[in-house]
mmCIF file of C-alpha atoms and ligand atoms in Angstrom:
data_model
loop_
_atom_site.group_PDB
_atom_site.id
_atom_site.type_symbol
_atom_site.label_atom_id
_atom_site.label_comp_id
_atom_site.label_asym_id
_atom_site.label_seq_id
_atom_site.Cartn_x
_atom_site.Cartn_y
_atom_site.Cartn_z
ATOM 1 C CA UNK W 9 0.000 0.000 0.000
ATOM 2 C CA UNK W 10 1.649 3.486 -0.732
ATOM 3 C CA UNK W 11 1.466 6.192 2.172
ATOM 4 C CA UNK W 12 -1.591 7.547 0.395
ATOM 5 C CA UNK W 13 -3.956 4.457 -0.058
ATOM 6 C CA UNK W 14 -2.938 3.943 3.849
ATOM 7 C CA UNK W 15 -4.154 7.377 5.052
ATOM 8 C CA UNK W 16 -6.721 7.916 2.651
ATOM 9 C CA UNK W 17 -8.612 3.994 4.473
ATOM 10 C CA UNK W 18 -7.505 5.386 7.910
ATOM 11 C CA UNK W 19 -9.202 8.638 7.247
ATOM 12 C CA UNK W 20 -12.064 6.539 5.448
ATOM 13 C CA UNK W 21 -12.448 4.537 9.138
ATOM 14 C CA UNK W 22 -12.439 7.702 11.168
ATOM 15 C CA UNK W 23 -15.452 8.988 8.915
ATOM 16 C CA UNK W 24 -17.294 5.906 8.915
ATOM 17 C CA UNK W 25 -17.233 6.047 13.099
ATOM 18 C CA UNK W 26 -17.677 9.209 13.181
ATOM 19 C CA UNK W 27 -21.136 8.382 11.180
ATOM 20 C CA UNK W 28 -22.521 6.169 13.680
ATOM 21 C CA UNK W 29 -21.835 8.510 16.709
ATOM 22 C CA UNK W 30 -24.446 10.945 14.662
ATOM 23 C CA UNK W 31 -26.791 11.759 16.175
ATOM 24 C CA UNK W 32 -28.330 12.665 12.733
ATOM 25 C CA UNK W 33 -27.798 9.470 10.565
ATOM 26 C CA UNK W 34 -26.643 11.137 7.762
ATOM 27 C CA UNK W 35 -23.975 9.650 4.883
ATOM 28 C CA UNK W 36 -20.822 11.537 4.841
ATOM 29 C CA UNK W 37 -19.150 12.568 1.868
ATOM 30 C CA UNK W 38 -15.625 13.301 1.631
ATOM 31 C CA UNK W 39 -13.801 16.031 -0.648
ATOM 32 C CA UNK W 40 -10.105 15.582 -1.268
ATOM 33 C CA UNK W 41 -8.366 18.817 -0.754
ATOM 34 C CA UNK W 42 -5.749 18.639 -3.307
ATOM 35 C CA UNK W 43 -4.755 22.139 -3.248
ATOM 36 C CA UNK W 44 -0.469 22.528 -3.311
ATOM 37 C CA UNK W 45 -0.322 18.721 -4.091
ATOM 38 C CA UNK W 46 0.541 17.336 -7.564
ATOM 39 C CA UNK W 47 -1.989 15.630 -9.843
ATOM 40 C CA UNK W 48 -0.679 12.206 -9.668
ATOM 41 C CA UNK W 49 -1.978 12.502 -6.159
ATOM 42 C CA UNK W 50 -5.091 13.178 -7.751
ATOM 43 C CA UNK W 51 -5.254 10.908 -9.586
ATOM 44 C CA UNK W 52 -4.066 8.649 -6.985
ATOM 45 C CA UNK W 53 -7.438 9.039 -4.779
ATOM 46 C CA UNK W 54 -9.713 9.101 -8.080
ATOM 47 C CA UNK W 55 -8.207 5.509 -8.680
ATOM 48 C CA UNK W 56 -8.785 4.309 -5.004
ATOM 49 C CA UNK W 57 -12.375 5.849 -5.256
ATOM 50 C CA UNK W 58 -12.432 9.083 -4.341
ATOM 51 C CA UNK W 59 -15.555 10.934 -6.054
ATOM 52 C CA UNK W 60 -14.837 14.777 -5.621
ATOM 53 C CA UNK W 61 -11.975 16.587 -5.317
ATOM 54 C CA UNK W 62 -11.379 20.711 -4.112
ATOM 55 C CA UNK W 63 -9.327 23.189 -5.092
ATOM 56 C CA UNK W 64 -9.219 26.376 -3.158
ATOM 57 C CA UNK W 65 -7.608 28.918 -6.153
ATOM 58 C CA UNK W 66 -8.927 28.754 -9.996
ATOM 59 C CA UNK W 67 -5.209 28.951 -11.556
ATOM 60 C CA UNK W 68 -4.010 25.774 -9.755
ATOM 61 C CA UNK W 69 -7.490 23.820 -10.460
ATOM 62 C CA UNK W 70 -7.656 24.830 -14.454
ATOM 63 C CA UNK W 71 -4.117 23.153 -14.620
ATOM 64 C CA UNK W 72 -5.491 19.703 -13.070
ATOM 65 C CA UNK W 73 -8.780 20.558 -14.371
ATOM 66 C CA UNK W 74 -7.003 20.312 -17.841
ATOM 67 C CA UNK W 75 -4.579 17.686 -17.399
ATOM 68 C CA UNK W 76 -6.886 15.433 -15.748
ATOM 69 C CA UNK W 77 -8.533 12.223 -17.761
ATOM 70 C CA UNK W 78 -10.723 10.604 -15.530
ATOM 71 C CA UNK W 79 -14.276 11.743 -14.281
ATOM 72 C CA UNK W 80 -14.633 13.517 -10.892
ATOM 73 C CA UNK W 81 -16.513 16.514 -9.066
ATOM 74 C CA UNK W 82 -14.841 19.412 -8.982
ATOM 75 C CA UNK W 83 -15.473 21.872 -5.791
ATOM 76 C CA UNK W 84 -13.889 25.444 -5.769
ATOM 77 C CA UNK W 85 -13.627 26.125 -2.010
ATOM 78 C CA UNK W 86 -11.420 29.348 -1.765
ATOM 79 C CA UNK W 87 -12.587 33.111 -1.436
ATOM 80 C CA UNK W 88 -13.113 33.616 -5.308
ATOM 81 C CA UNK W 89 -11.928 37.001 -7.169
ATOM 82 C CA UNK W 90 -14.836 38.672 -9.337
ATOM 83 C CA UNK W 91 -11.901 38.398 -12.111
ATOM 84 C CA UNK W 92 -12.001 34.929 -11.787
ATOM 85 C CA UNK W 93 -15.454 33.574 -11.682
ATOM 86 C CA UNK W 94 -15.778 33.292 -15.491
ATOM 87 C CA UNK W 95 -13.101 30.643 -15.664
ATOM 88 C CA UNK W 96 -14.555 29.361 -11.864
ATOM 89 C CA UNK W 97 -17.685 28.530 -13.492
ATOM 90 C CA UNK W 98 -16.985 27.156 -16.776
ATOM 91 C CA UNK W 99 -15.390 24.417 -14.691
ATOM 92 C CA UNK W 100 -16.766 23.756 -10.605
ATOM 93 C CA UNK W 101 -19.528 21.392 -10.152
ATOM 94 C CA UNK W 102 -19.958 23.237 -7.053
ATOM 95 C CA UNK W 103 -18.515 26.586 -5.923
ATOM 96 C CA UNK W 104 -18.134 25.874 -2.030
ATOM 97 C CA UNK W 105 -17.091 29.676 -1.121
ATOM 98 C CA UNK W 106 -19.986 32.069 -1.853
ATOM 99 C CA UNK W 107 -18.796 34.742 0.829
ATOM 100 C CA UNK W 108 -21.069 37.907 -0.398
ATOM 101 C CA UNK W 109 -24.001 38.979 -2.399
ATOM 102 C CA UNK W 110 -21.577 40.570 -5.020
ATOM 103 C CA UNK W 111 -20.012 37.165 -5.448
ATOM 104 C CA UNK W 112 -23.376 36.061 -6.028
ATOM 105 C CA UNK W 113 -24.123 38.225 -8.829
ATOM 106 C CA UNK W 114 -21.330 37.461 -10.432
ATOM 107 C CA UNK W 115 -21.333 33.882 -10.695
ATOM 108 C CA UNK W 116 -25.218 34.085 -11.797
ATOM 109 C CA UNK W 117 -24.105 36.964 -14.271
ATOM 110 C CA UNK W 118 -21.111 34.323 -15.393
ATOM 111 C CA UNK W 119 -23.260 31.147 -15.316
ATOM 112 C CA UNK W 120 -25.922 32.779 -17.204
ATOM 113 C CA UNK W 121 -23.812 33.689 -20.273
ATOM 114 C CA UNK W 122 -22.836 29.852 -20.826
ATOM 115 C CA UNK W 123 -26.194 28.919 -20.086
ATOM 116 C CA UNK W 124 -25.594 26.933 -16.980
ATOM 117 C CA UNK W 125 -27.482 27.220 -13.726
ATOM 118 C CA UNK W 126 -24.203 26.888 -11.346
ATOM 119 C CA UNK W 127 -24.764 25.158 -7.647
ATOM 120 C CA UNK W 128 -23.181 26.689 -4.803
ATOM 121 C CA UNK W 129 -22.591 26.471 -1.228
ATOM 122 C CA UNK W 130 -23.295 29.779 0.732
ATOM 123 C CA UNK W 131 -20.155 30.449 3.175
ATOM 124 C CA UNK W 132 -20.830 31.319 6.772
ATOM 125 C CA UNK W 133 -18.365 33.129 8.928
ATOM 126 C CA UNK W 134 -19.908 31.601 12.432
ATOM 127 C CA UNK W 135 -16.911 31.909 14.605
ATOM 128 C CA UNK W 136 -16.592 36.024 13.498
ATOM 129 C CA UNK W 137 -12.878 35.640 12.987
ATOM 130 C CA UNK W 138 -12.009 38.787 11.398
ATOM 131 C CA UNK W 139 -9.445 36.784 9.176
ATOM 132 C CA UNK W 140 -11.592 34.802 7.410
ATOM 133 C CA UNK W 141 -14.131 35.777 4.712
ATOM 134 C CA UNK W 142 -17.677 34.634 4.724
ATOM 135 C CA UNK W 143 -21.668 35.727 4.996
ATOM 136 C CA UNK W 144 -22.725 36.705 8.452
ATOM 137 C CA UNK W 145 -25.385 34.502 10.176
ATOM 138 C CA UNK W 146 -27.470 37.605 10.484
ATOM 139 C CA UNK W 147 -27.514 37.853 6.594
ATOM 140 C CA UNK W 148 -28.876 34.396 6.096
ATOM 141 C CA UNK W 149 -32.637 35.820 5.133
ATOM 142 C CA UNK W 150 -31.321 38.347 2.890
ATOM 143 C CA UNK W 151 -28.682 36.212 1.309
ATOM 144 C CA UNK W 152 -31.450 33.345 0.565
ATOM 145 C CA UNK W 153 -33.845 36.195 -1.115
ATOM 146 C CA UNK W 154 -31.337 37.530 -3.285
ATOM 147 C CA UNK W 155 -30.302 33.813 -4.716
ATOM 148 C CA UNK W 156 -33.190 33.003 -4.966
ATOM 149 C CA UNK W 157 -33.994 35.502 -7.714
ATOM 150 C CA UNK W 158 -30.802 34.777 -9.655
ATOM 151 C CA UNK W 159 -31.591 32.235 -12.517
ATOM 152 C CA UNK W 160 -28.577 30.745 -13.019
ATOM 153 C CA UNK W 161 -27.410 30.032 -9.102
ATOM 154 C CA UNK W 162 -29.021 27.368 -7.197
ATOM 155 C CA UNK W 163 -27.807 27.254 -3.545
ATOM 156 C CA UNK W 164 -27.746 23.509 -2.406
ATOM 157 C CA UNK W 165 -26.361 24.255 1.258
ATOM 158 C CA UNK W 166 -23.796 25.781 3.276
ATOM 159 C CA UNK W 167 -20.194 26.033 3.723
ATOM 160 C CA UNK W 168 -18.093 26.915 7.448
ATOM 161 C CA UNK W 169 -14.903 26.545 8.597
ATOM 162 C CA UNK W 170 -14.518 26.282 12.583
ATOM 163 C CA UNK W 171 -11.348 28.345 14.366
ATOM 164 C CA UNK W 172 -7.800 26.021 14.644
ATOM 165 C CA UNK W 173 -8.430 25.636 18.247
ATOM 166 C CA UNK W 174 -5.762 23.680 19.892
ATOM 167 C CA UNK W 175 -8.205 21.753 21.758
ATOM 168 C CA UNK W 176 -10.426 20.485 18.871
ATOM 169 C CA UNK W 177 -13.878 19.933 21.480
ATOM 170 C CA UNK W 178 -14.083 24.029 21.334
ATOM 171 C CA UNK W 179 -15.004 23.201 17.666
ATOM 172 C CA UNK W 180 -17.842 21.953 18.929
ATOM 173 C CA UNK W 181 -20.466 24.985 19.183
ATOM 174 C CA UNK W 182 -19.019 26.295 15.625
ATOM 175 C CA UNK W 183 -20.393 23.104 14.618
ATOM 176 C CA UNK W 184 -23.910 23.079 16.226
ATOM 177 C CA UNK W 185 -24.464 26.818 14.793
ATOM 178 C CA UNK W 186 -23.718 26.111 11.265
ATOM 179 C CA UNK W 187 -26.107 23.221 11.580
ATOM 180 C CA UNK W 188 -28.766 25.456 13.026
ATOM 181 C CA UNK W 189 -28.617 27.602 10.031
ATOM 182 C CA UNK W 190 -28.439 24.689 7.339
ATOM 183 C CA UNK W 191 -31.843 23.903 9.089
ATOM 184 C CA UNK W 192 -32.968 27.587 9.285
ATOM 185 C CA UNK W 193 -31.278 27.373 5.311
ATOM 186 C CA UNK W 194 -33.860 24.417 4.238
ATOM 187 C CA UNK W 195 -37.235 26.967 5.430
ATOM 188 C CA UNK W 196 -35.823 29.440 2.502
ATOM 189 C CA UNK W 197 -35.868 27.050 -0.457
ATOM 190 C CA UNK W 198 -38.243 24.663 -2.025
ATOM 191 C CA UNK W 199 -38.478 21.106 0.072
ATOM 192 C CA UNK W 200 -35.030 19.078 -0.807
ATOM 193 C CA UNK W 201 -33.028 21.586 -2.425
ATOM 194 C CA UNK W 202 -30.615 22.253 0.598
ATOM 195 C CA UNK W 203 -29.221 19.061 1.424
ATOM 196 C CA UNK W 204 -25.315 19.868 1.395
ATOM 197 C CA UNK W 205 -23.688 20.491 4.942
ATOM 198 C CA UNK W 206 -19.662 21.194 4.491
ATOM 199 C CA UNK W 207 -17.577 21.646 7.391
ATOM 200 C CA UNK W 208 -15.000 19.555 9.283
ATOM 201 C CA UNK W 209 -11.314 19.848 7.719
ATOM 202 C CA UNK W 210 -8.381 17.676 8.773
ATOM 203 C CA UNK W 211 -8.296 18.462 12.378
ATOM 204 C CA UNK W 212 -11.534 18.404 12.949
ATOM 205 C CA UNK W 213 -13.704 16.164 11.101
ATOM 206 C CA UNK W 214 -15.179 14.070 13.188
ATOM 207 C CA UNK W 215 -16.672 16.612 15.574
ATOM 208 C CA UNK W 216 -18.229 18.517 12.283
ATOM 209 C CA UNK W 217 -19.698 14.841 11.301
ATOM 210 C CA UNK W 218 -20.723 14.508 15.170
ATOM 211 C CA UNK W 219 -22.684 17.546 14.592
ATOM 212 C CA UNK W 220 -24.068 16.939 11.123
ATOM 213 C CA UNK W 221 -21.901 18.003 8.553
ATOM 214 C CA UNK W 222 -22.964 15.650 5.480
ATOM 215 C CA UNK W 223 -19.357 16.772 3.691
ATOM 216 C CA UNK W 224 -15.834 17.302 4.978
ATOM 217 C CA UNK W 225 -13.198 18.515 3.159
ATOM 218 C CA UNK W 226 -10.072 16.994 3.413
ATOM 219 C CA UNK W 227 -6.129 17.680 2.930
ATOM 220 C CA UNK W 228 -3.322 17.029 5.272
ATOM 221 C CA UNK W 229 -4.546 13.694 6.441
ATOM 222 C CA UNK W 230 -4.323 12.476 3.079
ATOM 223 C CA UNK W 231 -1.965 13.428 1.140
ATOM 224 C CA UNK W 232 0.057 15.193 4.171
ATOM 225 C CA UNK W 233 1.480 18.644 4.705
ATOM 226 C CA UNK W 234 1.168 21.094 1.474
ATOM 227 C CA UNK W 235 4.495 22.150 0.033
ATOM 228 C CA UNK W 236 4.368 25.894 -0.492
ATOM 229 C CA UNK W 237 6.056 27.141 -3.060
HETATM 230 C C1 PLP G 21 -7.251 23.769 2.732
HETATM 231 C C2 PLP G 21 -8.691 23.668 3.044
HETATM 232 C C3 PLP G 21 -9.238 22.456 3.508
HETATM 233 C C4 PLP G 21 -8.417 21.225 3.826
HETATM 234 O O1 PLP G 21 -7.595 21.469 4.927
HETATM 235 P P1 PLP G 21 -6.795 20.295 5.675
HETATM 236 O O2 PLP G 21 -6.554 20.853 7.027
HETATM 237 O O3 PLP G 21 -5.542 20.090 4.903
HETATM 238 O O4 PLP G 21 -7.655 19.100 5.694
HETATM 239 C C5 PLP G 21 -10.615 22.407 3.676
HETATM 240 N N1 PLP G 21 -11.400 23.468 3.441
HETATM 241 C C6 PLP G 21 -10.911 24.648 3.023
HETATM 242 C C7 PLP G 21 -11.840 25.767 2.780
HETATM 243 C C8 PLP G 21 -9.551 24.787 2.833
HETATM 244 O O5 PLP G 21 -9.064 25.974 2.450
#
C-alpha cells in the first residue's frame, strides 16, 4: 500500500465512526483537498475511489482541471476574485465559497452567459474571525432572497470553517451553529433543495460529522502537509 492508499482507508475509518456517533444518521461525503499537491496525487485518490476533489484557487485547479482524464466533481472552495469567476464557473460542479451577495451576482451573471445554472454552497463566517471571509449569520434571510432571484445560481447548502483551536472539542459549538442555520437554510428554499452540509477539515472532522456536517473537506490527512512554493 503506498502512504496515500494507507491514510486515505484510515481517514475513510475515522469517517465511517464518526457516522454512527451521529446523532443525525446522515452519509458523509468526503472532498479531497488537493490544493499545493501534484496531480498524480489526484489521480491517486480518483483511482482508489475518491468521487470529488477541491481546489481552493482557480489557476491551480484549471491546470489539473485540464490535465486530468478521468471523471470527478470538482469543488472550488477558496474566497473567489470577481476576475475569476468566469473561468470558476466554466469548470466547478460546485462553488463551495460564496462569501457575499456581489459574489453572487457574479457567478449568476457568469453562469448565465454559458447557459448553466451553477450550484453553490453559501459560506458562513460563524466563529466572526475577522481573518476569514464569509456571509454573516445575520444575513442568512437576505442572502437566501437575493439567490433566490438569480436564474442561473441554485444554492444547495452551506459552507463553514470552525477556528484552529488547539483543543479540537471548542469546535464543537461552531459546529452546532452552522447546523442550526443549514436547518434555518432548508425553510428558505423549495423542500429538498438544501441538502449539502460542508464543514469539518483535517483536524476536525469528526466533531463537524458529530454535529451533522454531510461533507468534509479533506487535505493534510491524506496526502500530508502542502508544500508551499
Ligand atoms: C485547505 C482547506 C481544507 C483542507 O484542509 P486540511 O486541514 O488540509 O484538511 C478544507 N477546506 C478549506 C476551505 C480549505 O481551504
Amino acid at each position: 500500500m503506498s502512504e496515500i492508499e494507507t491514510r486515505l482507508a484510515h481517514v475513510m475509518d475515522r469517517i465511517r465512526a464518526a457516522e454512527k456517533r451521529s446523532p443525525y444518521g446522515q452519509k458523509v461525503t468526503l472532498v479531497a483537498v488537493t490544493k499545493f499537491h501534484p496531480l498524480e496525487d489526484m489521480e491517486e485518490v480518483i483511482g482508489l475511489g475518491v468521487k470529488e476533489v477541491g481546489e481552493n484557487r482557480v489557476q491551480e485547479m484549471e491546470g489539473k482541471y485540464k490535465a486530468l482524464t478521468v471523471p470527478v466533481r470538482w469543488n472550488l472552495q477558496g474566497h473567489l476574485q470577481k476576475n475569476k469567476v468566469k473561468k470558476a464557473v466554466a469548470m466547478a460542479d460546485l462553488i463551495q465559497s460564496v462569501d457575499s451577495l456581489s459574489i453572487m451576482e457574479e457567478i449568476d451573471k457568469r453562469a448565465g452567459e454559458i447557459g448553466k445554472v451553477q450550484d453553490v454552497l453559501l459560506e458562513f463566517n460563524i466563529s466572526g474571525e475577522e481573518s476569514k471571509t464569509g456571509l454573516t449569520p445575520d444575513s442568512l434571510e437576505e442572502a437566501a432572497e437575493k439567490a433566490g432571484n438569480l436564474s442561473h445560481i441554485r444554492v444547495v447548502g452551506l459552507m463553514c470553517m470552525a477556528p484552529e483551536y488547539e483543543d479540537v472539542e471548542l469546535t464543537r459549538p461552531v459546529f452546532r451553529e452552522g447546523h442550526r442555520l443549514f436547518e434555518a437554510l432548508k425553510e428558505k428554499f423549495p423542500k429538498g433543495q438544501i441538502s449539502i452540509l460542508s464543514m469539518g477539515m483535517t483536524h476536525d472532522f469528526e466533531i463537524a460529522i458529530e454535529e451533522g456536517a454531510n461533507m468534509v473537506r479533506i487535505g493534510t490527512a491524506i496526502f500530508g502537509p502542502r508544500q508551499y512554493h
